[in-house]
């Protein structure tokens, strides 16, 4: 309940998460039928990077601030265009003042038949999120512990959907809770595409987390990680990862394009790295750079 994403909005972890979320949405939209995005830890939806909180950390400067100015090349630019266009739309006068959280970004990319369910437990953040989407019949905003949504709100009535789970990781057992949440949700909605975010930092139980996921009865899980700096002498966030369950068949190749570019432009020291690999399913992996 203490976590406030405004301090971290637009940072390198958001860039990875939102770049991949955009690709998942665009893949879903290859079919005419509507789908639902379920965002379990939605935040306030839209962030003012000129606010005192965002300026205090300035994390966005090393994230979306760098990416918007980068020479990405034609292939990466095409993959990131829906994401970056949404940010430009929010900032018509140029620069980057407003940054979309996951629910706002998803909603900006929707067609008329697509829908959003967003959960937020923090009372003040819920009020702001609800106000942002007030009157929007494509969005359902609920004041709820996002972990409960993995049971109560699945499967969606559309029978197609993306489930984004981006917890604050304030508790030591969040990695285990993430795995347990996925297992519960998958039993209810095995055809869904799941995108699970997790932090990379010194001492984090990443190996154990991956092994726990590999032990689940889920056929296809793709993992993408981006570290922007070494964890030597640093206790905070050095990178982040995503586990994508039932990924689009195109995603592995897209990550092969995206991850090296994100590493090159967002690196904070020479130890920056990336990797993409199958936890379950296909055996071919994108190699570390």
Tab-separated table of C-alpha atoms in Angstrom:
chain	number	residue	atom	x	y	z
A	1	UNK	CA	0.000	0.000	0.000
A	2	UNK	CA	3.041	2.303	0.273
A	3	UNK	CA	4.171	1.898	-3.334
A	4	UNK	CA	3.469	4.868	-5.639
A	5	UNK	CA	4.407	4.386	-9.254
A	6	UNK	CA	4.684	8.121	-9.956
A	7	UNK	CA	8.270	7.946	-8.642
A	8	UNK	CA	9.150	5.360	-11.296
A	9	UNK	CA	6.846	6.142	-14.227
A	10	UNK	CA	8.581	6.040	-17.592
A	11	UNK	CA	11.740	4.392	-16.299
A	12	UNK	CA	13.592	1.623	-18.138
A	13	UNK	CA	11.372	-1.047	-16.564
A	14	UNK	CA	8.249	0.709	-17.836
A	15	UNK	CA	9.790	0.938	-21.294
A	16	UNK	CA	10.356	-2.823	-21.489
A	17	UNK	CA	6.918	-3.631	-20.066
A	18	UNK	CA	5.046	-1.216	-22.305
A	19	UNK	CA	6.989	-2.109	-25.436
A	20	UNK	CA	6.025	-5.768	-24.973
A	21	UNK	CA	2.445	-4.959	-23.941
A	22	UNK	CA	2.062	-2.990	-27.170
A	23	UNK	CA	3.233	-5.946	-29.229
A	24	UNK	CA	0.785	-8.274	-27.432
A	25	UNK	CA	-2.121	-5.919	-28.093
A	26	UNK	CA	-1.253	-5.493	-31.740
A	27	UNK	CA	-1.055	-9.268	-32.162
A	28	UNK	CA	-4.485	-9.708	-30.559
A	29	UNK	CA	-5.863	-7.169	-32.998
A	30	UNK	CA	-4.955	-9.318	-35.992
A	31	UNK	CA	-8.314	-11.017	-35.380
A	32	UNK	CA	-11.566	-9.105	-35.689
A	33	UNK	CA	-13.021	-10.340	-32.404
A	34	UNK	CA	-12.652	-8.172	-29.335
A	35	UNK	CA	-10.485	-9.028	-26.342
A	36	UNK	CA	-9.980	-7.770	-22.814
A	37	UNK	CA	-6.884	-6.451	-21.054
A	38	UNK	CA	-6.973	-7.215	-17.334
A	39	UNK	CA	-4.503	-5.010	-15.439
A	40	UNK	CA	-4.206	-6.271	-11.865
A	41	UNK	CA	-2.088	-3.459	-10.373
A	42	UNK	CA	-3.122	-0.502	-12.500
A	43	UNK	CA	-1.879	2.587	-10.610
A	44	UNK	CA	-3.359	5.960	-11.557
A	45	UNK	CA	-3.213	5.425	-15.318
A	46	UNK	CA	-1.585	8.699	-16.362
A	47	UNK	CA	1.542	10.304	-14.905
A	48	UNK	CA	2.706	13.906	-14.919
A	49	UNK	CA	6.488	13.730	-15.212
A	50	UNK	CA	6.759	17.394	-14.235
A	51	UNK	CA	5.302	16.583	-10.798
A	52	UNK	CA	7.387	16.879	-7.662
A	53	UNK	CA	7.391	13.095	-7.187
A	54	UNK	CA	8.601	12.298	-10.706
A	55	UNK	CA	11.176	15.089	-10.614
A	56	UNK	CA	12.478	13.831	-7.277
A	57	UNK	CA	13.809	10.614	-8.798
A	58	UNK	CA	14.065	11.618	-12.458
A	59	UNK	CA	13.981	7.938	-13.421
A	60	UNK	CA	12.089	8.680	-16.624
A	61	UNK	CA	15.083	10.589	-17.962
A	62	UNK	CA	17.027	7.316	-18.205
A	63	UNK	CA	14.015	5.513	-19.645
A	64	UNK	CA	11.471	7.006	-21.998
A	65	UNK	CA	13.474	10.255	-22.043
A	66	UNK	CA	16.346	8.472	-23.788
A	67	UNK	CA	14.182	6.316	-26.005
A	68	UNK	CA	12.168	9.180	-27.493
A	69	UNK	CA	15.397	10.818	-28.678
A	70	UNK	CA	17.051	7.628	-29.946
A	71	UNK	CA	17.845	6.721	-33.544
A	72	UNK	CA	16.206	3.303	-33.503
A	73	UNK	CA	16.455	2.210	-37.114
A	74	UNK	CA	13.511	1.204	-39.312
A	75	UNK	CA	12.697	-2.251	-37.891
A	76	UNK	CA	12.744	-1.281	-34.212
A	77	UNK	CA	10.967	1.987	-34.962
A	78	UNK	CA	8.137	0.063	-36.611
A	79	UNK	CA	7.771	-2.252	-33.610
A	80	UNK	CA	7.749	0.648	-31.139
A	81	UNK	CA	5.628	3.026	-33.219
A	82	UNK	CA	2.258	2.333	-31.509
A	83	UNK	CA	3.836	2.834	-28.070
A	84	UNK	CA	5.780	5.986	-28.944
A	85	UNK	CA	2.887	7.427	-30.938
A	86	UNK	CA	0.667	7.174	-27.849
A	87	UNK	CA	3.195	9.207	-25.880
A	88	UNK	CA	3.427	11.813	-28.623
A	89	UNK	CA	-0.375	12.015	-28.680
A	90	UNK	CA	-0.376	12.815	-24.963
A	91	UNK	CA	2.229	15.540	-25.509
A	92	UNK	CA	1.092	17.466	-28.587
A	93	UNK	CA	3.300	20.443	-27.750
A	94	UNK	CA	6.413	18.267	-27.793
A	95	UNK	CA	8.626	16.983	-25.030
A	96	UNK	CA	7.453	14.443	-22.487
A	97	UNK	CA	5.298	15.732	-19.671
A	98	UNK	CA	2.595	13.061	-19.588
A	99	UNK	CA	3.327	9.354	-19.596
A	100	UNK	CA	0.671	6.627	-19.875
A	101	UNK	CA	0.493	3.825	-17.367
A	102	UNK	CA	-0.453	0.386	-18.653
A	103	UNK	CA	-4.245	0.886	-18.533
A	104	UNK	CA	-4.107	4.211	-20.354
A	105	UNK	CA	-1.686	2.891	-22.965
A	106	UNK	CA	-3.857	-0.154	-23.615
A	107	UNK	CA	-6.975	1.993	-23.915
A	108	UNK	CA	-5.276	4.317	-26.400
A	109	UNK	CA	-4.451	1.324	-28.613
A	110	UNK	CA	-7.927	-0.226	-28.512
A	111	UNK	CA	-10.420	-0.704	-31.290
A	112	UNK	CA	-14.141	-0.197	-30.544
A	113	UNK	CA	-14.593	-3.898	-29.679
A	114	UNK	CA	-11.715	-4.130	-27.163
A	115	UNK	CA	-12.184	-3.712	-23.408
A	116	UNK	CA	-10.208	-2.930	-20.235
A	117	UNK	CA	-10.583	-4.156	-16.658
A	118	UNK	CA	-8.241	-2.324	-14.290
A	119	UNK	CA	-7.761	-3.070	-10.578
A	120	UNK	CA	-6.218	-0.747	-8.016
A	121	UNK	CA	-6.213	-1.202	-4.240
A	122	UNK	CA	-4.604	2.042	-3.058
A	123	UNK	CA	-7.622	4.260	-2.229
A	124	UNK	CA	-6.193	7.548	-3.510
A	125	UNK	CA	-4.819	5.960	-6.661
A	126	UNK	CA	-8.127	4.212	-7.302
A	127	UNK	CA	-9.977	7.528	-7.153
A	128	UNK	CA	-7.609	9.061	-9.704
A	129	UNK	CA	-7.795	6.008	-11.963
A	130	UNK	CA	-11.586	5.939	-11.793
A	131	UNK	CA	-11.746	9.647	-12.602
A	132	UNK	CA	-9.446	9.165	-15.604
A	133	UNK	CA	-11.813	6.617	-17.155
A	134	UNK	CA	-15.105	8.058	-15.926
A	135	UNK	CA	-17.779	7.704	-18.598
A	136	UNK	CA	-15.638	5.364	-20.707
A	137	UNK	CA	-17.776	2.327	-21.486
A	138	UNK	CA	-14.739	0.429	-22.745
A	139	UNK	CA	-13.159	0.447	-19.269
A	140	UNK	CA	-14.190	-1.127	-15.987
A	141	UNK	CA	-12.292	0.225	-12.966
A	142	UNK	CA	-12.468	-1.682	-9.680
A	143	UNK	CA	-11.066	-0.958	-6.221
A	144	UNK	CA	-9.677	-4.401	-5.519
A	145	UNK	CA	-6.542	-6.289	-4.551
A	146	UNK	CA	-5.218	-7.309	-7.952
A	147	UNK	CA	-4.306	-10.778	-6.732
A	148	UNK	CA	-8.007	-11.475	-6.164
A	149	UNK	CA	-8.784	-10.465	-9.748
A	150	UNK	CA	-6.824	-13.481	-10.983
A	151	UNK	CA	-9.681	-15.599	-9.686
A	152	UNK	CA	-12.788	-13.461	-9.672
A	153	UNK	CA	-12.360	-11.780	-13.064
A	154	UNK	CA	-11.237	-14.729	-15.174
A	155	UNK	CA	-12.088	-15.873	-17.729
A	156	UNK	CA	-13.275	-12.682	-19.460
A	157	UNK	CA	-16.564	-12.864	-21.305
A	158	UNK	CA	-14.721	-12.144	-24.571
A	159	UNK	CA	-12.822	-15.454	-24.108
A	160	UNK	CA	-9.710	-13.683	-25.400
A	161	UNK	CA	-7.460	-11.570	-23.264
A	162	UNK	CA	-4.158	-10.267	-21.962
A	163	UNK	CA	-3.581	-10.436	-18.221
A	164	UNK	CA	-0.923	-7.980	-17.030
A	165	UNK	CA	0.392	-8.636	-13.520
A	166	UNK	CA	2.754	-5.898	-12.331
A	167	UNK	CA	2.883	-6.048	-8.506
A	168	UNK	CA	4.874	-3.527	-6.432
A	169	UNK	CA	7.191	-6.171	-4.928
A	170	UNK	CA	7.023	-4.637	-1.474
A	171	UNK	CA	6.970	-8.062	0.223
A	172	UNK	CA	9.726	-10.673	0.239
A	173	UNK	CA	7.426	-13.426	-1.010
A	174	UNK	CA	6.193	-11.572	-4.102
A	175	UNK	CA	8.057	-13.867	-6.520
A	176	UNK	CA	6.345	-16.905	-4.996
A	177	UNK	CA	3.033	-15.085	-4.923
A	178	UNK	CA	3.423	-14.236	-8.607
A	179	UNK	CA	3.965	-17.888	-9.477
A	180	UNK	CA	1.008	-18.982	-7.354
A	181	UNK	CA	-1.185	-16.294	-8.879
A	182	UNK	CA	-0.303	-17.456	-12.369
A	183	UNK	CA	-1.050	-21.071	-11.513
A	184	UNK	CA	-4.499	-20.129	-10.156
A	185	UNK	CA	-5.317	-17.854	-13.085
A	186	UNK	CA	-4.160	-20.338	-15.703
A	187	UNK	CA	-6.489	-23.008	-14.339
A	188	UNK	CA	-9.421	-20.639	-14.914
A	189	UNK	CA	-8.255	-19.158	-18.215
A	190	UNK	CA	-5.697	-21.425	-19.921
A	191	UNK	CA	-6.139	-19.709	-23.297
A	192	UNK	CA	-5.161	-16.254	-22.036
A	193	UNK	CA	-1.922	-14.450	-22.701
A	194	UNK	CA	-0.230	-13.519	-19.414
A	195	UNK	CA	2.474	-10.900	-18.955
A	196	UNK	CA	4.153	-11.020	-15.544
A	197	UNK	CA	6.622	-8.316	-14.504
A	198	UNK	CA	9.418	-8.871	-11.974
A	199	UNK	CA	12.430	-6.844	-10.770
A	200	UNK	CA	16.089	-7.692	-11.200
A	201	UNK	CA	18.309	-6.670	-8.309
A	202	UNK	CA	21.136	-8.077	-6.246
A	203	UNK	CA	20.058	-11.057	-4.188
A	204	UNK	CA	16.712	-11.497	-5.931
A	205	UNK	CA	15.668	-15.187	-6.149
A	206	UNK	CA	15.413	-15.188	-9.921
A	207	UNK	CA	16.716	-18.736	-10.436
A	208	UNK	CA	14.290	-20.135	-7.869
A	209	UNK	CA	11.430	-18.115	-9.360
A	210	UNK	CA	12.119	-19.480	-12.825
A	211	UNK	CA	12.362	-23.030	-11.505
A	212	UNK	CA	9.014	-22.639	-9.758
A	213	UNK	CA	7.438	-21.474	-13.010
A	214	UNK	CA	9.032	-24.306	-14.967
A	215	UNK	CA	7.422	-26.792	-12.572
A	216	UNK	CA	3.930	-25.530	-13.417
A	217	UNK	CA	1.808	-27.426	-15.903
A	218	UNK	CA	1.925	-24.618	-18.467
A	219	UNK	CA	3.243	-25.539	-21.935
A	220	UNK	CA	4.614	-22.222	-23.207
A	221	UNK	CA	6.405	-19.521	-21.226
A	222	UNK	CA	8.793	-17.022	-22.784
A	223	UNK	CA	11.050	-14.843	-20.655
A	224	UNK	CA	12.584	-11.463	-21.534
A	225	UNK	CA	15.049	-9.596	-19.299
A	226	UNK	CA	16.802	-6.256	-19.599
A	227	UNK	CA	19.491	-5.148	-17.133
A	228	UNK	CA	20.766	-1.598	-17.568
A	229	UNK	CA	23.637	-1.736	-15.078
A	230	UNK	CA	25.703	-3.950	-12.832
A	231	UNK	CA	24.315	-4.948	-9.432
A	232	UNK	CA	27.710	-4.559	-7.746
A	233	UNK	CA	27.440	-2.157	-4.851
A	234	UNK	CA	23.813	-1.367	-5.737
A	235	UNK	CA	20.823	-2.439	-3.671
A	236	UNK	CA	18.107	-1.027	-5.925
A	237	UNK	CA	16.626	-2.010	-9.248
A	238	UNK	CA	19.185	-2.861	-11.929
A	239	UNK	CA	16.854	-4.408	-14.476
A	240	UNK	CA	13.512	-6.083	-14.972
A	241	UNK	CA	12.013	-9.135	-16.554
A	242	UNK	CA	8.789	-10.313	-18.118
A	243	UNK	CA	7.351	-13.792	-18.287
A	244	UNK	CA	4.911	-14.142	-21.163
A	245	UNK	CA	2.586	-17.142	-21.085
A	246	UNK	CA	1.051	-18.203	-24.410
A	247	UNK	CA	3.147	-15.629	-26.294
A	248	UNK	CA	2.374	-14.767	-29.913
A	249	UNK	CA	4.502	-16.837	-32.270
A	250	UNK	CA	5.986	-13.563	-33.557
A	251	UNK	CA	7.177	-12.311	-30.171
A	252	UNK	CA	10.474	-14.167	-29.929
A	253	UNK	CA	11.703	-12.662	-33.186
A	254	UNK	CA	10.434	-9.228	-32.146
A	255	UNK	CA	12.376	-9.487	-28.888
A	256	UNK	CA	15.438	-10.328	-30.948
A	257	UNK	CA	15.013	-6.885	-32.512
A	258	UNK	CA	13.844	-4.932	-29.463
A	259	UNK	CA	16.087	-6.102	-26.632
A	260	UNK	CA	19.464	-5.215	-28.188
A	261	UNK	CA	18.152	-1.769	-29.141
A	262	UNK	CA	16.756	-1.124	-25.666
A	263	UNK	CA	20.026	-2.249	-24.098
A	264	UNK	CA	22.081	-0.007	-26.355
A	265	UNK	CA	19.992	3.103	-25.722
A	266	UNK	CA	19.091	2.605	-22.041
A	267	UNK	CA	22.380	1.197	-20.717
A	268	UNK	CA	23.705	2.975	-17.631
A	269	UNK	CA	27.074	1.234	-17.604
A	270	UNK	CA	29.074	-1.249	-19.658
A	271	UNK	CA	27.555	-4.222	-17.816
A	272	UNK	CA	24.092	-3.733	-19.332
A	273	UNK	CA	22.706	-6.958	-20.795
A	274	UNK	CA	19.628	-8.622	-22.179
A	275	UNK	CA	18.346	-12.120	-22.739
A	276	UNK	CA	15.228	-13.869	-23.964
A	277	UNK	CA	14.636	-17.572	-23.519
A	278	UNK	CA	11.946	-20.198	-23.157
A	279	UNK	CA	11.126	-21.303	-19.630
A	280	UNK	CA	8.775	-23.889	-21.092
A	281	UNK	CA	8.128	-24.789	-24.698
A	282	UNK	CA	10.444	-23.903	-27.560
A	283	UNK	CA	14.122	-24.526	-26.944
A	284	UNK	CA	15.613	-21.814	-29.158
A	285	UNK	CA	16.652	-18.685	-27.254
A	286	UNK	CA	17.763	-15.193	-28.099
A	287	UNK	CA	21.377	-15.042	-26.937
A	288	UNK	CA	22.715	-12.528	-24.460
A	289	UNK	CA	24.567	-9.652	-26.062
